Structures are given as C-alpha cells and as structure tokens.
XYZ file of C-alpha atoms in Angstrom:
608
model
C 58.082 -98.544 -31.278
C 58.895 -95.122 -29.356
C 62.367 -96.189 -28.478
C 62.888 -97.257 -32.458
C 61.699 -93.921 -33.380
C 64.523 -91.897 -31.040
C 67.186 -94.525 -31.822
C 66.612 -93.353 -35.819
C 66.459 -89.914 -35.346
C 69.618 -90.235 -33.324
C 71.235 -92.112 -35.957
C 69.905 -89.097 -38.400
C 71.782 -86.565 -36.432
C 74.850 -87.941 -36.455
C 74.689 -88.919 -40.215
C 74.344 -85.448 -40.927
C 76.378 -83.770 -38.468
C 79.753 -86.556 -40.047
C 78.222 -85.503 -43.841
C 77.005 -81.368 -43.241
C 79.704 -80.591 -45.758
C 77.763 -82.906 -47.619
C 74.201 -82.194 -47.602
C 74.002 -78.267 -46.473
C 72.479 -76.415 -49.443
C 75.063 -73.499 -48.360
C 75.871 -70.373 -45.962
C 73.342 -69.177 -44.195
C 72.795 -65.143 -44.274
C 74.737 -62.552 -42.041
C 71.848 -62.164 -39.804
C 71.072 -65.850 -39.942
C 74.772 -66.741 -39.236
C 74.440 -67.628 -35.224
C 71.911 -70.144 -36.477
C 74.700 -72.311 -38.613
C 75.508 -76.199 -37.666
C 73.667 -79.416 -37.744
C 72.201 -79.372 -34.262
C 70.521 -75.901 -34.944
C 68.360 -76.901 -38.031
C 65.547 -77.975 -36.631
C 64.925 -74.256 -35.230
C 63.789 -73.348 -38.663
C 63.200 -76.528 -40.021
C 60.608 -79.481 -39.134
C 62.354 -82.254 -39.001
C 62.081 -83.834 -42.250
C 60.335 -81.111 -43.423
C 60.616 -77.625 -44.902
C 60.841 -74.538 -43.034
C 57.784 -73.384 -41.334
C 56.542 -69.642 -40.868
C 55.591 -70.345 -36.947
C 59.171 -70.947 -36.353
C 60.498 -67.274 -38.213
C 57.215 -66.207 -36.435
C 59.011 -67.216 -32.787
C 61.760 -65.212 -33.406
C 60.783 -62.219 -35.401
C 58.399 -61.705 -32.414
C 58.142 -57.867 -34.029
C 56.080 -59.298 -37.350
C 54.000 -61.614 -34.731
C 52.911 -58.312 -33.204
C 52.230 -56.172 -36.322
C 50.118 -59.259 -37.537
C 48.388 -59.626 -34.059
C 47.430 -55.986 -34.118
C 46.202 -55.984 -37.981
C 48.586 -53.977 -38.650
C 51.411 -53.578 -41.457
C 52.171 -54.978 -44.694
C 52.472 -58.889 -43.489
C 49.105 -58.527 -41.719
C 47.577 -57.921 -45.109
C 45.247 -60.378 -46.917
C 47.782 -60.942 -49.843
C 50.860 -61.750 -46.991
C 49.621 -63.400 -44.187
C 48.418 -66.629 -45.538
C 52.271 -67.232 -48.012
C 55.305 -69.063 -46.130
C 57.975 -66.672 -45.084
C 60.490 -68.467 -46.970
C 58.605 -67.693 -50.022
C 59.890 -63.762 -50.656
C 62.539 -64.598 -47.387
C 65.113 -67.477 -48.498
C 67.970 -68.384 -47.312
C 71.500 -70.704 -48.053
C 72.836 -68.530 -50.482
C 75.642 -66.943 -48.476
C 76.774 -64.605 -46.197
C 76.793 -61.785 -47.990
C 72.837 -62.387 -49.279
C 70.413 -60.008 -48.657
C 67.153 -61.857 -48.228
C 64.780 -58.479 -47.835
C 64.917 -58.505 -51.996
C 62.079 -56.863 -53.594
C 61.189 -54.666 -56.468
C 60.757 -51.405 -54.720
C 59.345 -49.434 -57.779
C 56.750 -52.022 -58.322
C 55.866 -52.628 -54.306
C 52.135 -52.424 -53.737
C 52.693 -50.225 -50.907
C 49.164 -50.008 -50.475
C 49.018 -53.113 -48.822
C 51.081 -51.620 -45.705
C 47.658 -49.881 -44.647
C 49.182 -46.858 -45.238
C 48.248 -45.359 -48.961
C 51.241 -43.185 -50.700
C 48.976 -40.353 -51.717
C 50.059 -36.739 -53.646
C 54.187 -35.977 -52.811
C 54.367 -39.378 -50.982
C 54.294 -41.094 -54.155
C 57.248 -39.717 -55.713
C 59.712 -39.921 -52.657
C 62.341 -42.324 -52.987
C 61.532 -45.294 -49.798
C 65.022 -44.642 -48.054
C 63.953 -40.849 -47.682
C 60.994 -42.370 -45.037
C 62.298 -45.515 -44.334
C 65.716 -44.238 -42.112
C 66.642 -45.330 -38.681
C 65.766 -41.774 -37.610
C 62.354 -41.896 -37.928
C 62.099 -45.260 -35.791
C 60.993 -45.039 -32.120
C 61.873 -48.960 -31.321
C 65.268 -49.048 -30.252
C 65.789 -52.677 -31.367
C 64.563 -51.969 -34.429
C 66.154 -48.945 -35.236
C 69.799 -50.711 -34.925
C 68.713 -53.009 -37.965
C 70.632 -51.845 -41.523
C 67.982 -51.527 -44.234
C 64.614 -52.162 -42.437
C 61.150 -50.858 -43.887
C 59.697 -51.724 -40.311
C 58.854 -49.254 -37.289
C 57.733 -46.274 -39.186
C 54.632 -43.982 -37.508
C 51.785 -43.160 -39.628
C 51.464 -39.829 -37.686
C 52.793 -37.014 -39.780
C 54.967 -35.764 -36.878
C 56.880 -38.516 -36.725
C 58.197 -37.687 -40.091
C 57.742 -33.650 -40.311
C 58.659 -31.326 -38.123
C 55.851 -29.759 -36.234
C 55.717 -25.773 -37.813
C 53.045 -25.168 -35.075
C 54.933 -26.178 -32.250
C 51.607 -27.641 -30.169
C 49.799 -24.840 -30.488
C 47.528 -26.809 -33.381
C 46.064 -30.271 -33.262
C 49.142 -33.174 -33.858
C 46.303 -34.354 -37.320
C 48.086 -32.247 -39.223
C 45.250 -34.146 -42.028
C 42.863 -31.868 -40.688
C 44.253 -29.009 -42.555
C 46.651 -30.360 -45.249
C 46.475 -32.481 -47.989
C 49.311 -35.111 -49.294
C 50.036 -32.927 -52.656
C 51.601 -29.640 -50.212
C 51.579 -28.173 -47.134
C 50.739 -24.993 -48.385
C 48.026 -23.840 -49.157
C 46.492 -25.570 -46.269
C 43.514 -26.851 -48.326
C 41.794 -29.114 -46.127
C 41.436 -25.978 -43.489
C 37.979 -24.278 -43.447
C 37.801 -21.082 -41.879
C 33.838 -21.609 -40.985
C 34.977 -24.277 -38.340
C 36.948 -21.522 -36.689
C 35.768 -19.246 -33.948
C 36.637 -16.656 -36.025
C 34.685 -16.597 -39.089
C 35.442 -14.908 -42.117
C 32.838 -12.465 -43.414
C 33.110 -9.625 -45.874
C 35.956 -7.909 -46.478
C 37.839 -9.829 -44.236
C 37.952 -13.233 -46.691
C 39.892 -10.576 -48.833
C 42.474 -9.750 -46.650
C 46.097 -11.901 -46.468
C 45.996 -14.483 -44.100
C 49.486 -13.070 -42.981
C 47.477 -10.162 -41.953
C 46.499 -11.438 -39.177
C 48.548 -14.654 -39.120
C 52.051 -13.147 -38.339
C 55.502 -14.342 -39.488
C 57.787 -14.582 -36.128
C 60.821 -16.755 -34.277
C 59.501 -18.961 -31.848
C 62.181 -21.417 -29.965
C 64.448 -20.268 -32.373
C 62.626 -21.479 -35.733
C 59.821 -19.803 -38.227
C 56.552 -20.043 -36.293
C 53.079 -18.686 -37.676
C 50.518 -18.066 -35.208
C 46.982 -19.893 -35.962
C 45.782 -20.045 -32.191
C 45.170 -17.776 -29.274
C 44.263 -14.479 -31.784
C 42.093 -12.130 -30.021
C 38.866 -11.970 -31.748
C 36.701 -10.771 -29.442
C 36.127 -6.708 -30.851
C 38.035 -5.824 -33.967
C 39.541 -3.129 -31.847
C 42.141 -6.857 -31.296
C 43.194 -5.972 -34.519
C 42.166 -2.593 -35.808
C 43.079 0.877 -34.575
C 40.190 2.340 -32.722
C 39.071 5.370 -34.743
C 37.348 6.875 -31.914
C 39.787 7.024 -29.572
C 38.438 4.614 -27.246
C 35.952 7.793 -26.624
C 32.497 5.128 -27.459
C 32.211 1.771 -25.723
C 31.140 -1.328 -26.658
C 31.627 -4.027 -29.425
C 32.344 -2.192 -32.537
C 30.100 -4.831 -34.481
C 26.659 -2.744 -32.769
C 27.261 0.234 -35.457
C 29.687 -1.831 -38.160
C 29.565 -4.634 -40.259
C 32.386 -6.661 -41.985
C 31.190 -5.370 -45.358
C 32.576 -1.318 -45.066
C 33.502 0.228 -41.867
C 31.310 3.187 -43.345
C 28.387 1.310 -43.258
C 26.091 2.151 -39.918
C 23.918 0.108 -38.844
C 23.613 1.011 -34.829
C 20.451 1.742 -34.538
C 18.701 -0.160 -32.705
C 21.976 -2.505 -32.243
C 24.267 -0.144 -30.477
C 24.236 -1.062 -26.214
C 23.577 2.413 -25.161
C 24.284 1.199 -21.508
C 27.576 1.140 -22.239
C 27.436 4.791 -22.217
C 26.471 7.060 -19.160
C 23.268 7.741 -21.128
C 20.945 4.346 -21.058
C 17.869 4.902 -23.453
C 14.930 3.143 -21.870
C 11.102 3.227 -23.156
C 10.515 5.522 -26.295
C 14.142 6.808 -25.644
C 14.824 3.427 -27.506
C 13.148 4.180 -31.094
C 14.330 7.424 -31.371
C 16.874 8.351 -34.285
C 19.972 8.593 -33.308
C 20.707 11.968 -34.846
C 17.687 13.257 -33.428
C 20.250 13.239 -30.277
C 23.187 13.314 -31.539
C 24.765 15.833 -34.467
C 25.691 14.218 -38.138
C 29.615 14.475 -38.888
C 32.138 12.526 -41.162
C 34.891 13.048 -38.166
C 35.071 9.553 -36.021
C 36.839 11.388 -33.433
C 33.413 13.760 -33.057
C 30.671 10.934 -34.040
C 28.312 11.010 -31.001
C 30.350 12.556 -28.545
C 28.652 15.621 -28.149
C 26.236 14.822 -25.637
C 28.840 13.589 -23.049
C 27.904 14.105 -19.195
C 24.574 14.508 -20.536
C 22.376 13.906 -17.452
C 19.097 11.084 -17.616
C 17.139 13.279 -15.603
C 17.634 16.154 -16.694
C 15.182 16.203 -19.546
C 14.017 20.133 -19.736
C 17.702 20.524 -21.571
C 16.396 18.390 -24.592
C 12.288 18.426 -23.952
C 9.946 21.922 -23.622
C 8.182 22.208 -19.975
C 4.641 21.985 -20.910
C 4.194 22.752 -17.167
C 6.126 26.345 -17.481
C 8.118 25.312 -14.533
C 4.776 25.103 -12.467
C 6.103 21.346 -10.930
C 9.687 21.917 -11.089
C 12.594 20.483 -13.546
C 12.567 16.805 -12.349
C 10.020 15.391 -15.160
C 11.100 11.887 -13.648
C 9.638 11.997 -10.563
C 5.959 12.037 -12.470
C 6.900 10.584 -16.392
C 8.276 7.609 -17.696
C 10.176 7.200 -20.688
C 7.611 5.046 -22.148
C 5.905 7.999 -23.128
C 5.077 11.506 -21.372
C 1.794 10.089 -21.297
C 2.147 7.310 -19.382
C 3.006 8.274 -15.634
C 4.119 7.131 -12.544
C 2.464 6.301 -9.189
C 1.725 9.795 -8.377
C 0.831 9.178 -4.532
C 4.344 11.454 -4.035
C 2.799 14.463 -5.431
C 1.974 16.817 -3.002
C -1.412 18.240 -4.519
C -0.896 21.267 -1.894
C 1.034 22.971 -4.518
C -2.286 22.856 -6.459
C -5.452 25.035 -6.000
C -7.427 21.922 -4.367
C -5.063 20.713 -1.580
C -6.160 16.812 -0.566
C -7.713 16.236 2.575
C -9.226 12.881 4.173
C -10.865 10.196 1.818
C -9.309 12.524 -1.003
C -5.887 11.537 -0.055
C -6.510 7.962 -1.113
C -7.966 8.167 -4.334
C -6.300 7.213 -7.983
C -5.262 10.034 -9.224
C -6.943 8.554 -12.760
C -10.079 8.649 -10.921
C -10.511 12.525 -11.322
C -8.299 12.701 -13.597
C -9.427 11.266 -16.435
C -7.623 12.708 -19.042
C -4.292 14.734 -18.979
C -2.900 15.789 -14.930
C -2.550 19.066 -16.564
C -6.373 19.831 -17.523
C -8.196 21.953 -15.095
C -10.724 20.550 -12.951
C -14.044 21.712 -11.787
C -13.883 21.749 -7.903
C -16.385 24.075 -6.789
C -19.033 21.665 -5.511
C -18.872 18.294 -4.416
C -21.424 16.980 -7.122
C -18.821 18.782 -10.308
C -17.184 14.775 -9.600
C -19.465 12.804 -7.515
C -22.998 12.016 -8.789
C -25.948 12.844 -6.800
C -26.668 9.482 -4.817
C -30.049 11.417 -3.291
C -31.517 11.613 -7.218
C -32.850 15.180 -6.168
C -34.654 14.227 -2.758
C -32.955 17.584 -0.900
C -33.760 19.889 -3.978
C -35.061 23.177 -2.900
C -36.149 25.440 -5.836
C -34.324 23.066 -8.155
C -30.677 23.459 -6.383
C -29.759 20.626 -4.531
C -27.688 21.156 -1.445
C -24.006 20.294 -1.511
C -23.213 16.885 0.120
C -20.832 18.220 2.510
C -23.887 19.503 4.409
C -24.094 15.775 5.596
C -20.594 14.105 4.972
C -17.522 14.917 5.636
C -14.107 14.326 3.734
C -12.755 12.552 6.810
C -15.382 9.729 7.293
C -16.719 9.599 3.415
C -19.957 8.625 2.415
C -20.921 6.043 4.694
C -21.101 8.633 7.491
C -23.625 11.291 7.496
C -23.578 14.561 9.856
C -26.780 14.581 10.134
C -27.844 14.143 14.040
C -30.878 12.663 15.715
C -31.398 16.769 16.831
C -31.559 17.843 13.445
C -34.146 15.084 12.750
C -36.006 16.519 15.307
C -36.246 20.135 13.640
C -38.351 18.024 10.451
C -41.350 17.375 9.684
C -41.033 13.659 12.075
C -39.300 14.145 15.280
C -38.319 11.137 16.876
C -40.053 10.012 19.741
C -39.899 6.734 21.827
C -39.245 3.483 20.650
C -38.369 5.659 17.355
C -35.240 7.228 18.786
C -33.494 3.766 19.324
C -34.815 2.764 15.608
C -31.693 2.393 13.415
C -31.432 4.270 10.603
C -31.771 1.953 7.874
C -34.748 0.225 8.990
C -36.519 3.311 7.952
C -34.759 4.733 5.370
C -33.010 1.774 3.589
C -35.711 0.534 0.773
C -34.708 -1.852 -1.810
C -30.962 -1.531 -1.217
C -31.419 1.949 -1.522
C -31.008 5.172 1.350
C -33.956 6.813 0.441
C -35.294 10.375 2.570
C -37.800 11.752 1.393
C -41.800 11.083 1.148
C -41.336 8.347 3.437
C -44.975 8.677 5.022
C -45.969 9.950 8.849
C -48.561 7.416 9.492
C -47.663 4.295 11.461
C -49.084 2.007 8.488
C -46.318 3.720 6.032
C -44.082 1.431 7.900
C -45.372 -0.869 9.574
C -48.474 -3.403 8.804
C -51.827 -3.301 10.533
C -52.142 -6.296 12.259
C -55.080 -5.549 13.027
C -57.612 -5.150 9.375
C -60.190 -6.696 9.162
C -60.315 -7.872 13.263
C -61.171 -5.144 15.101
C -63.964 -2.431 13.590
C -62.686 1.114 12.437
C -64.850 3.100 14.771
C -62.418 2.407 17.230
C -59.331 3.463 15.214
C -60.309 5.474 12.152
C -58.126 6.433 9.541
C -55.702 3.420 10.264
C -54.732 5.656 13.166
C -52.615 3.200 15.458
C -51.842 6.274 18.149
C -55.768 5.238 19.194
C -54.494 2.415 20.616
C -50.257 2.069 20.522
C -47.677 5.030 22.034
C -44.145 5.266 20.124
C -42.976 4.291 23.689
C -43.638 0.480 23.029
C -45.874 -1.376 20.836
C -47.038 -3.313 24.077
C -47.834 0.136 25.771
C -51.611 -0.116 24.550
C -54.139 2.908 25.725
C -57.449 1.666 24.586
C -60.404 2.347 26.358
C -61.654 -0.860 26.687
C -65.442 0.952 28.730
C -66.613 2.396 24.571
C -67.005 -1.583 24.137
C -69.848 -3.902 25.177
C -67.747 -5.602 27.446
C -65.881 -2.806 30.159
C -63.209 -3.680 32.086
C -63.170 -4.735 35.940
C -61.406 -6.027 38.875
C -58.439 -8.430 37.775
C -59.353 -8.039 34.048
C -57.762 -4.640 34.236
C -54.374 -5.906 34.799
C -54.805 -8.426 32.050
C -52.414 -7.923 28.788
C -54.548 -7.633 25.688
C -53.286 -10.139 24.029
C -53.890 -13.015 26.522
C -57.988 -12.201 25.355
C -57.919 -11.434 21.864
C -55.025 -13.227 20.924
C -54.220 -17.316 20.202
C -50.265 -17.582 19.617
C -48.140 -20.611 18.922
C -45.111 -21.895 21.064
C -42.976 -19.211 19.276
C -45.346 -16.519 20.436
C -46.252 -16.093 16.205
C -50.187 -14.993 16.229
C -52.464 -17.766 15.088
C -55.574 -15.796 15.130
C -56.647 -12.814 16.870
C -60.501 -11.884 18.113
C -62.129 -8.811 19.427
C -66.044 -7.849 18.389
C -66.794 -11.640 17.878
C -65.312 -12.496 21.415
C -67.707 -14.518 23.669
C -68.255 -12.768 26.594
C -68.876 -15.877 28.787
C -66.186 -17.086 31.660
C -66.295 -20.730 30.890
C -64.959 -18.784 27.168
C -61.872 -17.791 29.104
C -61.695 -19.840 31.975
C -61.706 -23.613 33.022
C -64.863 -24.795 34.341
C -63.667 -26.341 37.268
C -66.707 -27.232 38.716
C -68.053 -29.119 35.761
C -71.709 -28.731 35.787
C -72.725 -28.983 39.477
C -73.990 -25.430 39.486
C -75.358 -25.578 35.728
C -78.811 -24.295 34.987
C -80.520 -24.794 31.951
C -76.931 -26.460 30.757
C -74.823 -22.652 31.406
C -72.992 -21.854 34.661
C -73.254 -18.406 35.542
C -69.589 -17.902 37.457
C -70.952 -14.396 38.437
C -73.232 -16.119 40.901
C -70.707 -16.774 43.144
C -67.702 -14.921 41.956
C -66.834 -11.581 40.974
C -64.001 -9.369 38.907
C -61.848 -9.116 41.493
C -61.227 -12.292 42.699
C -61.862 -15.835 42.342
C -62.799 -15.630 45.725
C -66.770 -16.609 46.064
C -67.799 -12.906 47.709
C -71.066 -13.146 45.934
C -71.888 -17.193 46.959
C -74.405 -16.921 49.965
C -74.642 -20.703 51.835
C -77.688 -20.032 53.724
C -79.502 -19.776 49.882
C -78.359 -23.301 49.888
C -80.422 -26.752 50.848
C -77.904 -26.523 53.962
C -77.963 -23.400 55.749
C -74.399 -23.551 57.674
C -75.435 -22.471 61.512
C -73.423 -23.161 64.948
C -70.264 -25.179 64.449
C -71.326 -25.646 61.076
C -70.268 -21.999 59.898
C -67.162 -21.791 61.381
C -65.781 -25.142 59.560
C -63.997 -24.947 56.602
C -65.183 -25.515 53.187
C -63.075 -28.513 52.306
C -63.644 -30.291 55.687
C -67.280 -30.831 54.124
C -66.329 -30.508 50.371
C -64.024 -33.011 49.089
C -62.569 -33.606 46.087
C -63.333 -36.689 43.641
C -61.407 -37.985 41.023
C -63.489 -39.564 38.241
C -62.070 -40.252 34.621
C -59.036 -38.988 35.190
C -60.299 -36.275 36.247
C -60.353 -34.361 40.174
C -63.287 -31.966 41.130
C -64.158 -30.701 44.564
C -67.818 -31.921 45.450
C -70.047 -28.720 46.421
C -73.423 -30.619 45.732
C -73.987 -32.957 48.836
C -76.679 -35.232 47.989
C -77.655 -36.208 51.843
C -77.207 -34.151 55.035
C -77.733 -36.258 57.597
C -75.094 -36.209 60.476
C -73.860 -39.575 60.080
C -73.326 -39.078 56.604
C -70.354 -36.707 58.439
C -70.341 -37.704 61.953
C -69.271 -41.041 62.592
C-alpha cells in the first residue's frame, strides 16, 4: 500500500509539471517569484490541500517572533487564529501587491500600540519609513509596517540629549510636546512654592546650543540656597541658607528668628542668648547691605560691652568664667574662684564646700562671718553657755580637721570639774560622752553609778559602802584593784585567805566568767562551805568536821593536829615514820580517801 501511495504521487508530479501551463491559477508575486514551478508548490501548499499558515509561518520567521513574544498586530486576538492567505493572497501577478488594506479604516489599535492625540492624524508612511527601523533585514523591505519601536526616541529626536529620563510619557502627553503636561513640579527636588510658581519656567530653564542644536536645561540646576539663582543682597556679608530669615512668599518677609543658624556667624547665641530679639542686638534698617552687620568682631566673652557689671568691676570683666548664658543666675562650678579676693579667704574643710551651701541665695549678698555659729548650728544645744554666750566652736575644732576632731586635750580635762585618773585616762571618749547617738558634755554625773551599774544592790549591806560610794571598795586603777577591809566583817581575813581574789568567795560564774550569783553577809562561814571534805566524815563530831582542829589559815598543813591526843600515841620508830606508810588510801564507790582512823593497832596488823 506504501509503495502505491509514492508511485501516485509520482505520477501527480509529473502530470502537473507536463500540464503547469494548464492548471497554475497564475504568477506568483514579486517577492514570491523565487518560489515559481511545479516542484516548489508544496512549500506553501499541502499537498492536495490549501495553503497553510505554518508554512508562511517557516519563512516569515519575523511574524513567528512578534507572535511568540505577544507582540504586534498578528499576535492579536482578532489575527492570530485567520489563515494568512486570508488578507495575504497570491497568483495574481507579478506586479500584485499582497500587503492590501484599507489604511484609513485599520484598527490600529490592535498593534498594541494605541494612536492617541497628534498620532491619530499622521499619515502611516510618516512613522512607518525604513528610517525608523533598527532590523537591517527588515529595513531593506519596500512598504513594510513592521519593525517600528514603541519608544518615543526611536521616532523623535531626543531635545534633552540624556540629561532626562528616555519615557519621554513621563512628562508629555500625545496631543503636544509643549506644554509638558504630564510633568509635576512636586516630584522634583526643587519644589515650587510662592512666588516662584509665578515666575517663567525659562527663568530658570535657559534657552542654549548644546552639540550644536536647541537644548533646555531641566537637570543639574543648583538649588541648594537661592543665592544659585538670585543676587545676594548682602554681599555675601551674612552666612547661611537664605531660607533661615526668607520665605518664597516676599523676600521682605522676615522670619529669622528663631530660624536663622547664628553659628554660622562668629557670634553663636547659646542659652537665653537664643530667645532674645534680634534687634535687641542688632539695629533696625531697610539697607540689606547694613542689616545685622553692625555687631561684627563682636567678642562672646566679652559681655560688659552689651551687659552692666553688677559687680562694679569687683571680679573682673570675664563674666564667663562664673555665668552661663542660660541665665546670670545660673552659674558655673565655682571651685576656680579664688575666695582670697574676698573678705573671708577659704582655709581647710572650707575649701571643699558647695559654694550653694553658704550661699544660698545670690554670690553677691554679704555674708555674716564673724562667728562660726552665724552658718553652723550649735551641735552642743547650749551645754558650754556661760552667762548665756556660748563659746565659739573654734575653741575645740579646727578648720583643718572639721568637726570630728576636737582640740580639746586629756590636760584640759584635767583642769574640770573630773580629772582623769586611772583606768579613766585610757577610757575612750565616747564611751562616756556618746549617749543615744548623741556627744553630750555636760551634767554627766561624778559618781561611779552615773556610769556604771552597781553590781552589787541588794548583795552586800550599805554600811559598808554608803551613798553608792564604789571608791569604798574599787580604785579608778582597775575594777579588780579592790581595797576593802575585809577585819569590819564577822569573818577577818588570815593566812592564805588574804591572797584570795574576792570573787573566788562571793562569787559563782559560768564558763564565760558571766556572774551567776554573788554572796557576801549570807556566806557560810564553814570550810567544808568552801572546801572539799576530803576526809569524808572520819573526824566528824556530832555530824560537823571542824578543819580548824587540825589545820590552820596558813596552810593545809596539819600544824594544829597533835598524834599523841590520838588512841595511838606515835613513840620510838613510830614518830619518825611517815604518815602514809601507816595511812593508806582506799578507794570505795568510786571514790579514794586516805584512812586516818585505824580500827586495830596491833603490830601484826603492820608488821608481818
């Protein structure tokens, strides 16, 4: 069946290449002319068939692109869908033109590109010229509508030479170039205010030559100060932006107060310097040539040539060194002042004190500096007064050392009405004569119990130290330095009881020596009271041992026990042996006692 099929359609071809003449509807177009003969009609034609747009579409590769892209009038919705042949026919001769259309009635809206305002009365070949066409291979073509750019420029000259945008839409409409009616000048870094949206925009827009053609300048104006484009009136004589003191609406208007950067001048205002009027400073005058310059070289420190000396030249000219331009009021760190100048020169603690502290209102105010207490209130309350004068503190402190450091010596204590003696001369200071937080001086007391407490009330009875009188007993030397004379009691001192301390009898102390209780006229007189019992009850009468019997003050020692008084008078040998060879000790209980009562004394009790 294949091989049928290509023996037919070879028969075909030669049937109509032997009868062309025959069955050729006629010449094809000038353009279409290389395309003539038999064996070249099936590149526009299926075989068999009509003409088919993919095949124009191989060739006119240009429309394949424009359609590709979305672009241009066969890309449109009405176009793209029709056959070629349609509008584009052919066989009718050399000399046919098959681009035919109505021009005047073209939709030329379907392009993509609207004819709006002038465009719509131009004739087509005024756009449409080989000129305007970038494609080289296009641009040889006679008659062609394709290859035209949408961008104005590639139609119009550029006026602004690229020193503007290449949208010319931006600014201009389709219905003229000029006025440029799309152009706001808002948008613009230079915006028009006042009388400036009155003024010609030639003005400031100049007419020149630029490359040889008209050229008027929209970009690169200097804006910055109007002095760019007006004459300076003031001869360049005041510095600055002109817009501090002027506005757009009258050059005569002033508004530069407050506005006006007076640190462009050699005068800066600072603190109240900035709300003062500035013809307060400055004379009033119609001249711009004179207008604030007559306080040039005008000095910022040297205030006395605008301001009165309230001082009458007492601290010199230079105001600065003390005021501040806040206000005359307000002042500086004054520490720099040298107060020698003054009739109080600082000395000592002085020379550290806030000057605010003394003075509390104006520098300038005298002072009352006769006596210390004129600033300083009297921390005493009135203890020193004599005849209702209190003396001045300097009589105790010094400027050098303040307050905290009195004058007063341990040899002028001893000239009042308390000397210092003993234990009291090493006493600090404050333990005395600190009381609630408080120095305090005076009516302090002289007796012992002003100070201290009396251990001792209600213990021991107040024959022996009337009147709370502890100087019967104590010496300021040392509270343990006790003098009593223990032979007015019931109970005088003897033997080894004289170098016993007081407390060791009348006085029961814990581990951290604090009293527990303390005894005197109740204390038993009794040894066993005081001292261990260490021979239990072997020499017990009537239940009570009677130490003296054997012992005496002075030492433990028996002096006073007699052995011949004994059951066992010691004779011979016997009195020249030792007492423990005979008595021995016997531990009973838990307990160990030495054996002085011998039950039998027979000499093989001893003797073995």
């Amino acid at each position: 069946m294949k091989n049928l099929t290509s023996y037919l359609s070879l028969i075909f071809v030669l049937f109509v290449t032997l009868s062309y003449g025959q069955i050729s509807p006629g010449d094809l177009s000038q353009s279409h002319a290389h395309l003539e003969g038999m064996s070249n009609c099936t590149k526009c034609h299926e075989l068999g068939a009509k003409v088919l747009s993919s095949k124009c579409l191989e060739c006119h590769d240009e429309i394949q692109s424009l359609i590709r892209q979305k672009k241009g009038y066969h890309a449109s919705s009405q176009v793209i869908n029709q056959d070629c042949f349609k509008c584009h026919s052919d066989h009718h001769g050399r000399k046919f033109d098959m681009i035919r259309f109505d021009q005047q009635a073209f939709n030329h809206n379907q392009t993509g590109y609207n004819l709006e305002g002038k465009h719509k009365t131009i004739d087509c070949k005024s756009c449409h010229v080989a000129d305007k066409i970038n494609d080289p291979k296009i641009k040889k073509r006679k008659n062609t509508f394709l290859g035209l750019d949408q961008q104005c420029l590639s139609c119009h000259d550029d006026f602004h030479q690229k020193t503007l945008s290449n949208d010319c839409n931006l600014c201009h409409g389709m219905d003229a170039f000029r006025p440029a009616s799309k152009f706001d000048h808002t948008t613009a870094d230079f915006k028009l205010e006042g009388k400036h949206k009155l003024v010609d925009c030639v003005k400031c827009h100049n007419l020149t030559k630029k490359n040889g053609k008209d050229f008027q300048q929209f970009s690169n104006i200097p804006s910055s100060d109007c002095k760019s484009c007006h004459k300076d009136p003031h001869n360049m004589q005041i510095n600055g932006l002109c817009s501090q003191c002027h506005t757009e609406q009258s050059f005569s208007l002033f508004i530069g107060k407050g506005r006006f950067n007076h640190n462009t001048a050699d005068f800066k205002l600072k603190g109240s310097h900035k709300k003062v009027d500035c013809f307060s400073c400055h004379s009033k005058t119609s001249n711009p040539t004179l207008v604030f310059q007559d306080q040039i070289n005008k000095k910022e420190n040297d205030c006395s040539s605008c301001h009165a000396d309230n001082h009458n030249g007492k601290y010199g000219n230079e105001c600065v060194k003390c005021h501040q331009e806040s206000s005359f009021l307000a002042l500086k760190p004054m520490k720099f002042f040298n107060h020698s100048v003054t009739d109080y020169p600082l000395e000592g603690k002085h020379l550290d004190v806030d000057c605010k502290k003394c003075h509390t209102e104006r520098f300038s105010k005298p002072i009352a500096f006769n006596a210390c207490s004129s600033c300083h209130q009297d921390y005493h309350r009135g203890e020193f007064k004599k005849n209702g004068l209190s003396p001045d503190c300097k009589t105790c402190h010094s400027l050098e050392n303040g307050f905290d450091y009195s004058l007063f010596t341990i040899e002028k204590h001893q000239e009042t009405t308390f000397p210092l003696e003993g234990a009291h001369t090493a006493t600090p200071c404050f333990a005395c004569h600190v009381s609630e937080k408080r120095w305090t001086f005076k009516n302090l007391g002289s007796a012992c119990i002003d100070c201290h407490k009396d251990i001792h009330q209600g213990f021991i009875n107040k024959k022996y130290y009337p009147d709370n009188d502890c100087k019967t007993c104590h010496e300021n030397e040392a509270w343990s330095m006790v003098k009593f004379d223990h032979q007015k009691t019931k109970w005088p001192l003897e033997g080894k009881h004289l170098e016993v301390a007081c407390k060791d009898c009348h006085f029961e102390t814990s581990k951290n020596s604090t009293i527990k209780k303390q005894t005197f006229s109740s204390l038993d007189s009794k040894c066993a009271s005081c001292h261990e019992n260490i021979h239990d009850k072997q020499f017990a009468i009537n239940g009570v041992t009677d130490c003296k019997r054997c012992h005496s003050p002075n030492s433990w020692f028996p002096n006073n026990f007699n052995h011949n008084n004994t059951a066992f008078p010691l004779e011979g040998r016997h009195a020249e042996i030792a007492c423990s060879k005979c008595h021995k000790p016997e531990t009973k209980n838990g307990k160990t006692k030495v054996i002085y009562k011998i039950k039998q004394f027979k000499c093989i009790d001893c003797h073995s």
